[in-house]
Each structure stands twice: as structure tokens, then as C-alpha cells.
Amino acid sequence: MHVAIEDSGSLVLRKPEMELIAKYGGPVPRYTSYPTAIQFHAGVDAATVNGWLGTLRDAGEASLYLHMAYCKSLCLYCGCNMKVTNKQDTITAYVNVLIDEMRRTAALLPERLKVGAIHLGGGTPSYVPMKDLRRVFAVMHELFDVKAGAEISMEIDPRQLVDGMPALLGELGFNRASLGIQDTNSTVQNVIRRVQPQALNVRAVTQLREAGVQDINVDLLYGLPMQTPETMRQTVADIQELRPSRIALFGYAHVPWMKKHQAVLEEYNLPDAEARLDIFNTAVEALTKAGYVAVGIDHFCLPTDPMAIAAKDGDLKRNFMGYTTDAAPVLLGFGASAISQYPQGYAQNITAPADYLDAMEKPGLPIARGVAVDAGDMARRGVIEQLLCGMRAEGHALDELLVQRERLNDMVQDGLAEWQGDTLRVTEKGRPFARAVAACFDAYLGKGASTAGRHSKGV
Ligand code: SF4
């Protein structure tokens, strides 16, 4: 269902909202899928996925996601599925296997799929040797019909962008690059072990644009140690020098029980909830002043960016990569931990790169887990997506799909959401709590033995 967003909105929270954070800001899923990954189980296996792939006739456009699992060094805030290596041969061997996985998958399809979007994430895809990237794209074009004008994007670490790489990306058809920057302050960078002088960011953006990769995204993090409102203000000013069309502003998720290396950050000044709020507000105000409009819960776009336009037109979507303008019903993921989405459900590859490589030594697809979806899941997925993308959901089925009625009533009472007939609106005050509002429609929340500590804070 297409639902229009009414305006760009404001994400700024004021101090009185600290009480609301205490009440509603607890851990909730990011809802990049529904059911969420916690519901995935080993009952969905390679045989299941073989069957799902076999039904993809006249499936419309598909998207591809390639997980490049290696990085040159470890950033202490990292929550990604990655391995550190300084051996290019290790990456080449991984790429060989990923190409093999693409071939095995394509062989199970009843016809060549049309591809409208390709994204390379990681890890650090810009650290993949150029010769290997060329091979990946040659095979991709051999196996799939990549549409002219497809959105082709890559996550770029400006510290790992060798000479010639921007030109190669232009040649391969990349048109969007997502730069991991997080914070430009040198003290913060030293603590998080990601030293990235602004000159590297400027160089990367200049070279990418010269090569034809015109659309630039930047990822920022708030809630990092040693960050203050002043450092965030300067970070936003530095980012303005790059003038990206899209900025993602994510809250740092401190989960040392899952990512042990993050524990080191506790030796420094990790901002408490109130300090996080100040830093977040500073970023939102600075970005808004710079002409960016808020999109969803964590994105800021220039009004001309396709994501801002999609949000306005009610066409914004959400998938494993977060907000997207890509409405394809099928997403094929390749590489360790990659998640695929089919009309019938989700399937995830084996997570650890070494285990993924081992599994690929045997025949078949390296599927670890997944979940099939039923009509109820799809209806709830639709409501959750509408709320997170357009800040409203409508239809008389809403009442039947609502799971946490009392909690939603409380949120309405507190001014975070409101009913207008059959339409549920997240108010401007409630926008930062949109995930908590959406969670009221989650039939699985709190179910399953392993949910504790798996989600990040809602705000
Ligand atoms: S470059 Fe990205 S994926 Fe690699 S360690 Fe740093 S944050 Fe993690």
C-alpha cells in the first residue's frame, strides 16, 4: 500500500522527552525485515530455498546484495559481520566462492532474472582487489539481466580506496557510493580506532564524482565515546563540504556481550542517555539547517534525492539495507551472512566467513536459517513498513493486527501517535519512537528464548 508522508518532520527531542525515552526507548527491532532475524530457524534450509528459487518465473525485478566480508582493520564500534585480513589472496579466495554461489543460485532459477539494483556491503567492499571486482561484475552480467540504469551502489571506506578504484567503479556502472565516516573529530576517531582525516573523505568524494559516481551517501554515528554536541556540530559542518545527497544518522549500538571488542570503549566517556540525546539533537538541528529533510527514523536527504521524493510519494521501502527506494519483491543475497528475501520468506547464509567457505566446498547453497511468511506476517510487515517509512498506516485491518493495544493506547495518551479514523499516525513528537509504535504490531516480540539483548535501544 502506498502511503504519503505529510512533511519532512522534525526528529528533535527535548529534555522532557527523557521520561518518554525511559518509558518507550527500550530495545526494539530495527524492522529491516518482518518477522525479524530472531525468528529465523534451521527449518528453512537449502532444500527450502531451492524450491523458492524454482518459483521465480515472471517474478519482476530482483535486487542483488553481495556481502564482502573482509576489512583491513577493526573499528572498535563495529557491529558488522566481518573479518580482518591484510592478505589480498584471502579476499580473492572468498570472491571465488561468492561467484560460485551466484552460479549455483542462477542454475536453480527457471529463467534469467531481471536485476534493478545491486548493492555491495560488508566488511569493506572497497578493499576488494580491482581484478576481483571486475570478475564479479562479468559473472553477474553473464547470469542476470542487469537493467540499464540499475542503481549500483557500494559501501566505501575512504581509507581503503586505492588509486584507480573510483574509475573502475564508474566503468562498472556504479552510480551511488555510501561513505562510512561516523565522526570527523580526531579524538573520537582515535578512541574508536578509525583514524580518517577529512582530506581522505574529500579525495574519495571528488574522485568518485569525477568517475561518474554522482550520488553520495554518508553514514554518521551518534553516541560514540568522547563525542559532544560540539564535535557533532563540527562533523556535520565537515560533511557539508562533501554535500552528500543522503545522510544516515544511526545511534551507536553498544552490545559488548555480542561484539566483545566494543568493551574497550567502556574505558572512555560513553555518553549516557541524556548526553546521547544532546548529541542527536545537535546533529538533527545542524542537518535541518543545512537543508536536509528527515526521512523515516534515521535518514536525512536533500529534497531532490530519490529517497526524499519516494518518502513524499509514499514509495519508500525498508529491507535488510535499511531504507531504500528499491521496491523489488525479490532480493538475492550472496556471501557470508547475506539474507535473501523471496515472496515465500527469508533465508540467511551461514554467518562466519570461515564456515561459509567450508559449506561451499560441498554441493548446494550455504543456507543456515530462515523463516517462511504467512498472510498474517505479510499484513503486519506492511503495517510496520508503512509506519517506519511514512509515519502512518491505514486500513480497518489495523485493529485486528494490533498486538499491544494497551501500550499503543499509552503512546496515544503521551502524544506519540494518534488515530484519525482508520489511520494511525506517528506524530512529530513520536517520530523518534516510530520503532516502538511499530512494535505494537509485532506478533513475535518477546517470543523465543534468545531475544534478550539482541535489539538495540529504540531511541
Ligand atoms: S570498516 Fe566497517 S565493517 Fe570494517 S571494521 Fe570498520 S565498521 Fe566494521
PDB file of C-alpha atoms and ligand atoms in Angstrom, residues 70-75 77-80 82 122-124 157 159 182 194, ligand 1:
ATOM      1  CA  TYR A  70      36.833  -8.526   4.935  1.00  0.00           C
ATOM      2  CA  CYS A  71      38.319  -5.332   6.371  1.00  0.00           C
ATOM      3  CA  LYS A  72      41.889  -4.143   6.759  1.00  0.00           C
ATOM      4  CA  SER A  73      41.462  -3.266  10.436  1.00  0.00           C
ATOM      5  CA  LEU A  74      38.829  -3.431  13.155  1.00  0.00           C
ATOM      6  CA  CYS A  75      36.889  -0.325  14.209  1.00  0.00           C
ATOM      7  CA  TYR A  77      32.358   0.283  17.427  1.00  0.00           C
ATOM      8  CA  CYS A  78      31.828  -2.264  14.633  1.00  0.00           C
ATOM      9  CA  GLY A  79      28.698  -4.398  14.771  1.00  0.00           C
ATOM     10  CA  CYS A  80      29.079  -5.933  11.311  1.00  0.00           C
ATOM     11  CA  MET A  82      33.437  -9.112   9.163  1.00  0.00           C
ATOM     12  CA  GLY A 122      30.438  -5.612   4.153  1.00  0.00           C
ATOM     13  CA  GLY A 123      33.003  -5.633   5.616  1.00  0.00           C
ATOM     14  CA  THR A 124      34.767  -3.299   3.238  1.00  0.00           C
ATOM     15  CA  ASP A 157      35.851   3.131   3.308  1.00  0.00           C
ATOM     16  CA  ARG A 159      40.859   4.817   3.906  1.00  0.00           C
ATOM     17  CA  GLN A 182      30.869   8.228  11.533  1.00  0.00           C
ATOM     18  CA  ARG A 194      39.182   4.637  12.876  1.00  0.00           C
TER      19      ARG A 194
HETATM   20  S1  SF4 B   1      35.295  -0.772   8.181  1.00  0.00           S
HETATM   21 FE1  SF4 B   1      33.114  -1.100   8.675  1.00  0.00          FE
HETATM   22  S2  SF4 B   1      32.839  -3.319   8.696  1.00  0.00           S
HETATM   23 FE2  SF4 B   1      35.056  -2.925   8.794  1.00  0.00          FE
HETATM   24  S3  SF4 B   1      35.551  -2.939  10.983  1.00  0.00           S
HETATM   25 FE3  SF4 B   1      35.151  -0.804  10.422  1.00  0.00          FE
HETATM   26  S4  SF4 B   1      32.948  -0.542  10.842  1.00  0.00           S
HETATM   27 FE4  SF4 B   1      33.335  -2.743  10.784  1.00  0.00          FE
END
